[in-house]
Amino acid sequence: MNHPQPVVLGELPSLSKLYVNAATAAARRRVLGASSGKKRLPAVSHEVRGVRADVENLTAYQHLVGETASDTLPAGYVHALAFPVSMSVMNREDFPLPLLGMIHLKNRIEQLLPIQFSEELDIRAWAEDLAGHRAGTQLDVVAEVRAGSSGDLLWRGVSTYLAKGVFLPGIDKPGSSNGASGASDFVPPNPTALWQLNLDTGRSYAAVSGDFNPIHLSVLSAKALGLRGSIAHGMYLASRALADVGAVKSDSFSWDVTFEAPVFLPARVALDITTVQGEAGTWERSDYVAWNPRSGRRHFAGSVVALA
């Protein structure tokens, strides 16, 4: 596809400022009405050049999610690095959906080449594929990370979000096949790991990722946005599962996750990882699933697959 026209930003946007702007926009929507009047996604991309990882921040991230200390950036850390650029696209005045309250449905990441912490990176993000969902309107936000020196594509992520309860005129609402399916058929296997997540898990991940979305920070701030309590960041959970897959994975891989039920904090989360090896004994893929060990309800599932 042809990339939207780039808008080059001078520096990585501040997530805290973006959330403040989103809260202001949400208040304005309540006064003026639920619809923004816009039906199309912005025909631009946002780009930040010359981004470098902070070593202290990288170390804190690796420690939090259980990644082995390394000079190579974990795929989930790259997502966090690119997230402010993605958020800035969704925070534009010509973006048709409210940023606050967006639900993260799924994510697909391709780690094409290892990224060293010392590399200068160019990050670009845009929104595409606005579509109806039985519960609202969904879209994809694409982020690409390239080597600043060569322009080689190193990492690509596609995050699918849902604006629940927001139905844009002219966008058809599909049938019940859109969204998570098969949750009632899930039979929990024997777990390979059991996580204990404390009430401050959301604040801890916010400190290393910069994602201070109020739904993750405290019971009070989450209740203000309509939740019964604070929930864990989806990408914290997925990144921890990726860390549990471990060093068996290859240098280049795809990483998928679909989120089904939120993890309200504090929580215990059961995880099972199944690994598939090829005929030569080399790693081919790892499938993972996480659930509530008390109720048996599935929280998320995904796979990590070697790229040819």
Tab-separated table of N, CA, C and O in Angstrom, residues 140-198:
chain	number	residue	atom	x	y	z
A	140	ASP	N	-7.277	-0.245	12.616
A	140	ASP	CA	-5.904	-0.679	12.833
A	140	ASP	C	-4.992	0.529	12.916
A	140	ASP	O	-5.146	1.490	12.142
A	141	VAL	N	-4.055	0.479	13.841
A	141	VAL	CA	-2.995	1.475	13.905
A	141	VAL	C	-1.687	0.756	13.623
A	141	VAL	O	-1.315	-0.193	14.330
A	142	VAL	N	-1.010	1.168	12.559
A	142	VAL	CA	0.215	0.517	12.099
A	142	VAL	C	1.418	1.354	12.523
A	142	VAL	O	1.416	2.580	12.400
A	143	ALA	N	2.427	0.683	13.032
A	143	ALA	CA	3.684	1.351	13.374
A	143	ALA	C	4.834	0.594	12.729
A	143	ALA	O	4.853	-0.643	12.725
A	144	GLU	N	5.766	1.325	12.165
A	144	GLU	CA	6.964	0.731	11.579
A	144	GLU	C	8.200	1.376	12.196
A	144	GLU	O	8.238	2.594	12.401
A	145	VAL	N	9.183	0.541	12.463
A	145	VAL	CA	10.453	1.015	13.001
A	145	VAL	C	11.557	0.625	12.022
A	145	VAL	O	11.708	-0.550	11.679
A	146	ARG	N	12.294	1.633	11.562
A	146	ARG	CA	13.361	1.412	10.588
A	146	ARG	C	14.696	1.872	11.157
A	146	ARG	O	14.755	2.732	12.051
A	147	ALA	N	15.768	1.288	10.617
A	147	ALA	CA	17.109	1.717	10.995
A	147	ALA	C	17.349	3.110	10.435
A	147	ALA	O	17.155	3.345	9.238
A	148	GLY	N	17.759	4.037	11.292
A	148	GLY	CA	17.974	5.400	10.840
A	148	GLY	C	19.083	5.512	9.822
A	148	GLY	O	19.043	6.367	8.928
A	149	SER	N	20.075	4.621	9.916
A	149	SER	CA	21.230	4.693	9.029
A	149	SER	C	20.943	4.173	7.636
A	149	SER	O	21.385	4.734	6.632
A	150	SER	N	20.158	3.077	7.543
A	150	SER	CA	19.943	2.407	6.254
A	150	SER	C	18.507	2.489	5.751
A	150	SER	O	18.249	2.277	4.559
A	151	GLY	N	17.563	2.758	6.641
A	151	GLY	CA	16.159	2.737	6.248
A	151	GLY	C	15.559	1.351	6.218
A	151	GLY	O	14.385	1.183	5.845
A	152	ASP	N	16.324	0.325	6.619
A	152	ASP	CA	15.806	-1.041	6.624
A	152	ASP	C	14.682	-1.190	7.641
A	152	ASP	O	14.761	-0.674	8.764
A	153	LEU	N	13.622	-1.903	7.247
A	153	LEU	CA	12.511	-2.172	8.150
A	153	LEU	C	12.941	-3.235	9.154
A	153	LEU	O	13.314	-4.350	8.790
A	154	LEU	N	12.870	-2.886	10.442
A	154	LEU	CA	13.311	-3.781	11.509
A	154	LEU	C	12.145	-4.418	12.253
A	154	LEU	O	12.255	-5.565	12.706
A	155	TRP	N	11.059	-3.677	12.357
A	155	TRP	CA	9.939	-4.093	13.228
A	155	TRP	C	8.671	-3.470	12.683
A	155	TRP	O	8.673	-2.328	12.236
A	156	ARG	N	7.580	-4.218	12.732
A	156	ARG	CA	6.285	-3.698	12.272
A	156	ARG	C	5.193	-4.216	13.181
A	156	ARG	O	5.160	-5.415	13.500
A	157	GLY	N	4.318	-3.331	13.628
A	157	GLY	CA	3.224	-3.733	14.493
A	157	GLY	C	1.897	-3.209	14.005
A	157	GLY	O	1.798	-2.074	13.516
A	158	VAL	N	0.861	-4.029	14.120
A	158	VAL	CA	-0.500	-3.632	13.787
A	158	VAL	C	-1.368	-3.881	15.018
A	158	VAL	O	-1.528	-5.025	15.449
A	159	SER	N	-1.881	-2.798	15.591
A	159	SER	CA	-2.747	-2.884	16.763
A	159	SER	C	-4.182	-2.597	16.341
A	159	SER	O	-4.446	-1.587	15.685
A	160	THR	N	-5.100	-3.476	16.714
A	160	THR	CA	-6.510	-3.305	16.386
A	160	THR	C	-7.249	-2.821	17.627
A	160	THR	O	-7.179	-3.447	18.684
A	161	TYR	N	-7.931	-1.690	17.478
A	161	TYR	CA	-8.645	-1.076	18.593
A	161	TYR	C	-10.135	-0.985	18.290
A	161	TYR	O	-10.548	-0.901	17.129
A	162	LEU	N	-10.923	-0.972	19.370
A	162	LEU	CA	-12.374	-0.834	19.271
A	162	LEU	C	-12.828	0.383	20.057
A	162	LEU	O	-12.490	0.531	21.235
A	163	ALA	N	-13.568	1.264	19.395
A	163	ALA	CA	-14.266	2.348	20.082
A	163	ALA	C	-15.658	1.812	20.415
A	163	ALA	O	-16.568	1.828	19.583
A	164	LYS	N	-15.802	1.299	21.635
A	164	LYS	CA	-17.033	0.616	22.023
A	164	LYS	C	-18.185	1.607	22.125
A	164	LYS	O	-18.048	2.681	22.717
A	165	GLY	N	-19.305	1.245	21.514
A	165	GLY	CA	-20.496	2.073	21.590
A	165	GLY	C	-20.509	3.242	20.635
A	165	GLY	O	-21.456	4.030	20.641
A	166	VAL	N	-19.468	3.368	19.803
A	166	VAL	CA	-19.403	4.469	18.844
A	166	VAL	C	-19.672	3.899	17.447
A	166	VAL	O	-18.895	3.083	16.947
A	167	PHE	N	-20.759	4.303	16.843
A	167	PHE	CA	-21.142	3.825	15.517
A	167	PHE	C	-21.147	5.016	14.569
A	167	PHE	O	-21.972	5.920	14.696
A	168	LEU	N	-20.200	5.018	13.638
A	168	LEU	CA	-20.101	6.127	12.701
A	168	LEU	C	-21.105	5.947	11.565
A	168	LEU	O	-21.291	4.834	11.054
A	169	PRO	N	-21.760	7.015	11.143
A	169	PRO	CA	-22.708	6.922	10.031
A	169	PRO	C	-22.007	6.492	8.743
A	169	PRO	O	-20.882	6.905	8.468
A	170	GLY	N	-22.655	5.599	8.023
A	170	GLY	CA	-22.089	5.141	6.757
A	170	GLY	C	-21.181	3.940	6.881
A	170	GLY	O	-20.714	3.416	5.864
A	171	ILE	N	-20.918	3.489	8.116
A	171	ILE	CA	-20.080	2.303	8.313
A	171	ILE	C	-20.961	1.189	8.846
A	171	ILE	O	-21.543	1.296	9.934
A	172	ASP	N	-21.089	0.119	8.073
A	172	ASP	CA	-22.009	-0.958	8.418
A	172	ASP	C	-21.531	-1.721	9.639
A	172	ASP	O	-20.330	-1.940	9.836
A	173	LYS	N	-22.489	-2.150	10.445
A	173	LYS	CA	-22.197	-3.008	11.586
A	173	LYS	C	-22.299	-4.457	11.143
A	173	LYS	O	-23.334	-4.877	10.627
A	174	PRO	N	-21.244	-5.251	11.293
A	174	PRO	CA	-21.271	-6.635	10.821
A	174	PRO	C	-22.047	-7.536	11.763
A	174	PRO	O	-22.535	-7.108	12.816
A	175	GLY	N	-22.098	-8.810	11.373
A	175	GLY	CA	-22.772	-9.800	12.207
A	175	GLY	C	-21.930	-10.204	13.400
A	175	GLY	O	-20.886	-9.633	13.694
A	176	SER	N	-22.345	-11.226	14.064
A	176	SER	CA	-21.733	-11.636	15.327
A	176	SER	C	-20.387	-12.320	15.147
A	176	SER	O	-19.733	-12.658	16.119
A	177	SER	N	-19.950	-12.524	13.894
A	177	SER	CA	-18.682	-13.223	13.675
A	177	SER	C	-17.485	-12.348	13.968
A	177	SER	O	-16.367	-12.837	14.097
A	178	ASN	N	-17.682	-11.018	14.058
A	178	ASN	CA	-16.569	-10.109	14.290
A	178	ASN	C	-16.243	-10.051	15.770
A	178	ASN	O	-17.083	-9.774	16.596
A	179	GLY	N	-14.983	-10.331	16.130
A	179	GLY	CA	-14.576	-10.254	17.525
A	179	GLY	C	-14.153	-11.604	18.041
A	179	GLY	O	-13.998	-12.569	17.314
A	180	ALA	N	-13.962	-11.697	19.368
A	180	ALA	CA	-13.502	-12.929	19.988
A	180	ALA	C	-14.567	-14.000	19.855
A	180	ALA	O	-15.756	-13.773	19.965
A	181	SER	N	-14.129	-15.214	19.595
A	181	SER	CA	-15.063	-16.314	19.455
A	181	SER	C	-14.504	-17.534	20.152
A	181	SER	O	-13.320	-17.659	20.395
A	182	GLY	N	-15.389	-18.442	20.476
A	182	GLY	CA	-14.946	-19.699	21.048
A	182	GLY	C	-14.602	-19.634	22.523
A	182	GLY	O	-14.098	-20.601	23.076
A	183	ALA	N	-14.892	-18.507	23.205
A	183	ALA	CA	-14.524	-18.386	24.610
A	183	ALA	C	-15.234	-19.432	25.454
A	183	ALA	O	-14.659	-19.976	26.402
A	184	SER	N	-16.515	-19.745	25.120
A	184	SER	CA	-17.275	-20.706	25.916
A	184	SER	C	-16.769	-22.128	25.721
A	184	SER	O	-17.076	-23.010	26.531
A	185	ASP	N	-16.001	-22.385	24.659
A	185	ASP	CA	-15.484	-23.728	24.386
A	185	ASP	C	-14.124	-23.960	25.027
A	185	ASP	O	-13.570	-25.056	24.916
A	186	PHE	N	-13.570	-22.964	25.696
A	186	PHE	CA	-12.222	-23.074	26.238
A	186	PHE	C	-12.198	-23.999	27.450
A	186	PHE	O	-12.972	-23.842	28.399
A	187	VAL	N	-11.295	-24.962	27.396
A	187	VAL	CA	-11.052	-25.866	28.522
A	187	VAL	C	-9.627	-25.624	29.000
A	187	VAL	O	-8.664	-25.899	28.259
A	188	PRO	N	-9.440	-25.086	30.202
A	188	PRO	CA	-8.084	-24.752	30.656
A	188	PRO	C	-7.184	-25.981	30.722
A	188	PRO	O	-7.567	-27.003	31.288
A	189	PRO	N	-5.982	-25.882	30.141
A	189	PRO	CA	-5.019	-26.977	30.251
A	189	PRO	C	-4.270	-26.878	31.574
A	189	PRO	O	-4.554	-26.010	32.411
A	190	ASN	N	-3.315	-27.755	31.781
A	190	ASN	CA	-2.446	-27.630	32.945
A	190	ASN	C	-1.485	-26.470	32.707
A	190	ASN	O	-0.800	-26.437	31.680
A	191	PRO	N	-1.437	-25.508	33.605
A	191	PRO	CA	-0.598	-24.325	33.364
A	191	PRO	C	0.885	-24.634	33.473
A	191	PRO	O	1.304	-25.519	34.223
A	192	THR	N	1.667	-23.911	32.679
A	192	THR	CA	3.118	-23.986	32.795
A	192	THR	C	3.660	-22.879	33.691
A	192	THR	O	4.823	-22.909	34.086
A	193	ALA	N	2.808	-21.893	34.008
A	193	ALA	CA	3.218	-20.798	34.893
A	193	ALA	C	1.978	-20.222	35.565
A	193	ALA	O	0.860	-20.325	35.045
A	194	LEU	N	2.185	-19.628	36.735
A	194	LEU	CA	1.113	-18.953	37.450
A	194	LEU	C	1.649	-17.606	37.918
A	194	LEU	O	2.607	-17.543	38.687
A	195	TRP	N	1.062	-16.536	37.402
A	195	TRP	CA	1.519	-15.188	37.734
A	195	TRP	C	0.682	-14.624	38.881
A	195	TRP	O	-0.540	-14.796	38.907
A	196	GLN	N	1.341	-13.922	39.783
A	196	GLN	CA	0.657	-13.170	40.816
A	196	GLN	C	0.853	-11.688	40.515
A	196	GLN	O	1.978	-11.184	40.577
A	197	LEU	N	-0.213	-10.993	40.165
A	197	LEU	CA	-0.141	-9.588	39.795
A	197	LEU	C	-0.701	-8.737	40.927
A	197	LEU	O	-1.839	-8.946	41.356
A	198	ASN	N	0.087	-7.799	41.392
A	198	ASN	CA	-0.319	-6.947	42.492
A	198	ASN	C	-1.156	-5.765	42.000
A	198	ASN	O	-1.241	-5.493	40.797
